[in-house]
Short mmCIF file of C-alpha atoms in Angstrom, two decimals:
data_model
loop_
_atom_site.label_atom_id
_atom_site.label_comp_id
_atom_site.label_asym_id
_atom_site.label_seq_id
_atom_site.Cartn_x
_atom_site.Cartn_y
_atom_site.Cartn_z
CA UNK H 1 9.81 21.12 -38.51
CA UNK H 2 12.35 20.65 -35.39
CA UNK H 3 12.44 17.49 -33.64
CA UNK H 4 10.34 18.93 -30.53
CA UNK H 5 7.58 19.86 -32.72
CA UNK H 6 7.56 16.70 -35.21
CA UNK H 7 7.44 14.40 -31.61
CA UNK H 8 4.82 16.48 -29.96
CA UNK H 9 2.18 16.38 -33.17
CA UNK H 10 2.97 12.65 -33.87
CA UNK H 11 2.26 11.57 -30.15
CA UNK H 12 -0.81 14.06 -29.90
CA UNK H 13 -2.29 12.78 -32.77
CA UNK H 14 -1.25 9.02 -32.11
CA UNK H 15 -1.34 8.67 -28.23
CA UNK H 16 0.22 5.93 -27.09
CA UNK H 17 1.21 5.17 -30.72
CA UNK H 18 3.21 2.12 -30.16
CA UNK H 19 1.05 0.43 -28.37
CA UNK H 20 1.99 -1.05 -24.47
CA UNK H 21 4.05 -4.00 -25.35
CA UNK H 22 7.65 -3.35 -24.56
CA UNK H 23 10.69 -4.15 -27.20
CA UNK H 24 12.08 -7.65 -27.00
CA UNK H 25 14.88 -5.39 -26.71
CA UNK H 26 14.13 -4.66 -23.05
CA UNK H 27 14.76 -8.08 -22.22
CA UNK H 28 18.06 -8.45 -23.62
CA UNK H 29 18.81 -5.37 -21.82
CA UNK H 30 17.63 -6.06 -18.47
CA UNK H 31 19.54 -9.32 -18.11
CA UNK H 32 22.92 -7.97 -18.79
CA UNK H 33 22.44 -5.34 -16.67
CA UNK H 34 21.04 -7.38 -13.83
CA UNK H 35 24.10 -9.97 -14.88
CA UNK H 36 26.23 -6.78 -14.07
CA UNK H 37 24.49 -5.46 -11.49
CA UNK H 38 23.25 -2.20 -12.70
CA UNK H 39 20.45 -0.53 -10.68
CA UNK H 40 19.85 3.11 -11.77
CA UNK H 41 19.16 3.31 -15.93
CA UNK H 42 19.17 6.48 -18.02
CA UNK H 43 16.44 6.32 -21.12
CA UNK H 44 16.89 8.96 -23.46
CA UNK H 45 13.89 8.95 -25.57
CA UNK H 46 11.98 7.54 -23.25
CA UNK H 47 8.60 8.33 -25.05
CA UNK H 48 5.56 7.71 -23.29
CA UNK H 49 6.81 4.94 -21.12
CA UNK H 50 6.31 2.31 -23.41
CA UNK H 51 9.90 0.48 -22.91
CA UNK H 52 10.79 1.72 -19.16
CA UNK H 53 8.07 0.72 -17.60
CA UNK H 54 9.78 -2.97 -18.28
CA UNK H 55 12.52 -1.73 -16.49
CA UNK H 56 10.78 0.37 -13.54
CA UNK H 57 8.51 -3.05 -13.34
CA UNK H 58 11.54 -4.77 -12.64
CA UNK H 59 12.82 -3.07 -9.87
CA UNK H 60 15.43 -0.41 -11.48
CA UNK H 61 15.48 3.01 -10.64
CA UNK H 62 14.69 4.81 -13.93
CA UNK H 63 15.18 8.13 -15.48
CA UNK H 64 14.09 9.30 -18.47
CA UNK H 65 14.57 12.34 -20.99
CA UNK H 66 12.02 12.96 -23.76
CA UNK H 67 11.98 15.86 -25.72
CA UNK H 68 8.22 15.85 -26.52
CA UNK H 69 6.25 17.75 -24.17
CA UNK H 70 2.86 15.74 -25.03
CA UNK H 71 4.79 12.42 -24.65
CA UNK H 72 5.76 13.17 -21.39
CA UNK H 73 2.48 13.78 -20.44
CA UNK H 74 1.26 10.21 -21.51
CA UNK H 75 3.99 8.72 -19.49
CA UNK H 76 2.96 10.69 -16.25
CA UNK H 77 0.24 8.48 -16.42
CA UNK H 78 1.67 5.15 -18.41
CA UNK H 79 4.67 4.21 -15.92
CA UNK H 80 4.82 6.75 -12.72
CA UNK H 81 7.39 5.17 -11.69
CA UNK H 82 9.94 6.51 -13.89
CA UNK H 83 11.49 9.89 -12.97
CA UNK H 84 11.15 11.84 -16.42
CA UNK H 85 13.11 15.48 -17.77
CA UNK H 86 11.64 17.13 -20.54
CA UNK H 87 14.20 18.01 -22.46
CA UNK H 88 16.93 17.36 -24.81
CA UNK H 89 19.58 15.02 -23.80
CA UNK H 90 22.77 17.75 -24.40
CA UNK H 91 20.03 20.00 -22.27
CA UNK H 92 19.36 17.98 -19.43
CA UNK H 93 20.69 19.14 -16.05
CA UNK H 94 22.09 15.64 -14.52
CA UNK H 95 25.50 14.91 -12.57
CA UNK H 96 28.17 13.48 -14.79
CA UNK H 97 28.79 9.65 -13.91
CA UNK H 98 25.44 9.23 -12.76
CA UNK H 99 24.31 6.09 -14.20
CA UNK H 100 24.52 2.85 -14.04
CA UNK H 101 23.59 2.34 -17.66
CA UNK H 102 22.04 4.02 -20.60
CA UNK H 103 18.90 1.71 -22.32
CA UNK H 104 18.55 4.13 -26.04
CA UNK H 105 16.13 2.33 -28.17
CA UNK H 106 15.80 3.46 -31.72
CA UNK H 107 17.06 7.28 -31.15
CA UNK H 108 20.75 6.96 -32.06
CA UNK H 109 19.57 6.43 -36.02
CA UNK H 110 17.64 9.89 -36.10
CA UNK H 111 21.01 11.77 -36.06
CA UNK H 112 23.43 12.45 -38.77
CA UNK H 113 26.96 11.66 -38.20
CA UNK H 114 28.29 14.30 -36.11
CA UNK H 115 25.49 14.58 -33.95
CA UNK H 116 25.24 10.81 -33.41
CA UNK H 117 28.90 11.13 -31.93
CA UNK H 118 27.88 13.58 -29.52
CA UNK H 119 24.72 11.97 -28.86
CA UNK H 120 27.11 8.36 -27.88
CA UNK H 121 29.74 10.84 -25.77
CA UNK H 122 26.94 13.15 -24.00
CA UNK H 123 25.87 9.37 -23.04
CA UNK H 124 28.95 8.20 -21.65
CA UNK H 125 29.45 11.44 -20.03
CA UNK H 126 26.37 10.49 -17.75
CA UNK H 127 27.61 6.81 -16.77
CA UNK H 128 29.82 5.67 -14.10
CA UNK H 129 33.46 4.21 -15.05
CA UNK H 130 32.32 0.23 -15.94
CA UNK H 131 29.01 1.23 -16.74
CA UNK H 132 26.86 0.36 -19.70
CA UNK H 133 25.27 1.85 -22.70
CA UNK H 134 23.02 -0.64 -24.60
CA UNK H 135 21.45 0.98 -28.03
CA UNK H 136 19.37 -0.26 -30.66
CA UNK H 137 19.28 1.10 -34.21
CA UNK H 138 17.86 0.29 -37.20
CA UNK H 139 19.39 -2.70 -39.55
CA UNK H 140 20.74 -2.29 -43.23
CA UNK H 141 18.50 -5.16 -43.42
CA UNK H 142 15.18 -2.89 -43.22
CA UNK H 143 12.79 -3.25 -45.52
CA UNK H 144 12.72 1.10 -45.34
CA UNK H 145 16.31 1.38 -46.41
CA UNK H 146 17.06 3.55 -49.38
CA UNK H 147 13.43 5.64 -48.85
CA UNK H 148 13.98 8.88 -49.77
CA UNK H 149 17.01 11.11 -50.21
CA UNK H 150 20.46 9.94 -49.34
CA UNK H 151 22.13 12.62 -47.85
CA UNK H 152 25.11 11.26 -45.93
CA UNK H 153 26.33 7.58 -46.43
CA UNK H 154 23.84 5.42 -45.74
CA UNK H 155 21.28 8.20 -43.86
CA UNK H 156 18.29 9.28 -45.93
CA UNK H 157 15.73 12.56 -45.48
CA UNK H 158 12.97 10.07 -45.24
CA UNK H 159 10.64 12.80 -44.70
CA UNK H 160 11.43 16.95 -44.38
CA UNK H 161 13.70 17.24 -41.39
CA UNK H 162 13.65 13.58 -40.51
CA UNK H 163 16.57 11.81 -40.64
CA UNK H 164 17.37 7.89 -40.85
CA UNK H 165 20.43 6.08 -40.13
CA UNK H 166 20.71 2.42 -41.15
CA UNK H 167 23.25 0.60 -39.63
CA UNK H 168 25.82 -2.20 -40.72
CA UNK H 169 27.31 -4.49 -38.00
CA UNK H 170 30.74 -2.75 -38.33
CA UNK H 171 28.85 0.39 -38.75
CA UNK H 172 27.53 0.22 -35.32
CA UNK H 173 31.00 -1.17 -33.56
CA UNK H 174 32.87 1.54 -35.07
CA UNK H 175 30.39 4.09 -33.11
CA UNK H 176 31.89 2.39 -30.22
CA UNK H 177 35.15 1.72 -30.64
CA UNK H 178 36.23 3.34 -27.34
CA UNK H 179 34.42 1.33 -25.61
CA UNK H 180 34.86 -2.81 -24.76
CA UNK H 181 31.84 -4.52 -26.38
CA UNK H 182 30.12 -6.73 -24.29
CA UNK H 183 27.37 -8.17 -26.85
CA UNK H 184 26.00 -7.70 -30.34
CA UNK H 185 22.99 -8.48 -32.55
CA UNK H 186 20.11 -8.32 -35.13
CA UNK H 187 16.52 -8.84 -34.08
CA UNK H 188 13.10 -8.59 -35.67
CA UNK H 189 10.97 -5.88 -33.57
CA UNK H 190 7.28 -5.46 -34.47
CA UNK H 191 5.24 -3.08 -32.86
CA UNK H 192 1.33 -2.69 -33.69
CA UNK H 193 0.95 1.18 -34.67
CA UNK H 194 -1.64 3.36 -33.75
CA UNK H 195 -2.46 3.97 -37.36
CA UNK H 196 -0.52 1.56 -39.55
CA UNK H 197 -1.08 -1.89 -37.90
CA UNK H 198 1.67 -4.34 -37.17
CA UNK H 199 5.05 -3.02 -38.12
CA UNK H 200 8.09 -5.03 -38.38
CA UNK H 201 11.78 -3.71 -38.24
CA UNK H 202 15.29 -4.82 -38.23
CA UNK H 203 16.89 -4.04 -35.53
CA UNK H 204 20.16 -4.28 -34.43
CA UNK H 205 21.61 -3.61 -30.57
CA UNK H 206 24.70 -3.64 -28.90
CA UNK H 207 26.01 -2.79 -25.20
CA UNK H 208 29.29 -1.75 -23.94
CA UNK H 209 31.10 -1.04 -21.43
CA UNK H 210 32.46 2.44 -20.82
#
């Protein structure tokens, strides 16, 4: 199953399936990008609105891409405010330099190696010189680490055709090592599931500069 069609069953099945509270992670986000006075935000993976609606809520002029046709029609609804592409990020037909900043929660670790590169340069591509990129991915730390096959360092086939990434600090500061790291961390997420209850990850984020 492609990533389109794995998105599109688990968000018509689920609905909103992560409920409406946003990521701490938002909040992190938002204040150094207010701090550095960043206005328009790119949100790859933007989902049904879940996490931009913190940021349209707050004044920024959003866009988002999703790739799941059926989550973009939940956020039509959930946060109007954002401008949203349905699409894949290397598909979607924006400007180069565009943005401000790039908010990527929990996509980056869905990628194997070489496409996580090009996923982290297709996003620099779209911000302005000085601009920032803050991602979040999942932690060593997770309690889902090791679950299922290993097929690249440190990435396991969790389930067929879906791919997870756990990062290490250094892991994540080598992904960015051409850029000037402006902060770093590890934080406990929790999100209450459509199906599973209260879920809780480790997470870690950092933003850069370009």
């Amino acid at each position: 199953m492609d990533q389109q069609a794995y998105w599109d069953e688990q968000f018509e099945d689920n609905g909103c399936i992560w409920g409406s509270q946003p990521s701490v992670a938002t909040d992190i986000a938002i204040s150094l990008f207010k701090d550095n006075n960043a206005q328009s935000v790119l949100i790859p993976g933007a989902g049904y609105g879940r996490n931009s609606k913190a940021f349209t809520s707050d004044g920024f002029d959003v866009t988002g891409i999703e790739i799941s046709s059926s989550a973009c029609q939940l956020a039509e609804g959930y946060d109007p405010a954002m401008t949203l592409l349905n699409c894949s990020l290397f598909d979607a037909p924006l400007p180069a330099e565009e943005f401000d900043a790039v908010f990527c929660f929990d996509v980056l670790h869905l990628f194997l190696e070489e496409e996580r590169r090009r996923f982290i340069a297709k996003c620099a591509d779209l911000v302005k010189p000085k601009g920032l990129m803050f991602f979040t991915v999942l932690s060593e730390n997770d309690d889902y680490f090791g679950s299922g096959v290993e097929v690249e360092p440190a990435t396991f086939e969790v389930k067929p055709g879906k791919f997870i990434h756990f990062f290490t600090a250094g892991d994540l500061r080598d992904s960015f090592q051409r850029n000037c790291i402006l902060q770093e961390g590890q934080f406990k997420d929790s999100v209450k599931h459509a199906k599973h209850g209260l879920k809780e990850y480790q997470v870690r984020y950092i933003c850069v500069r370009k």
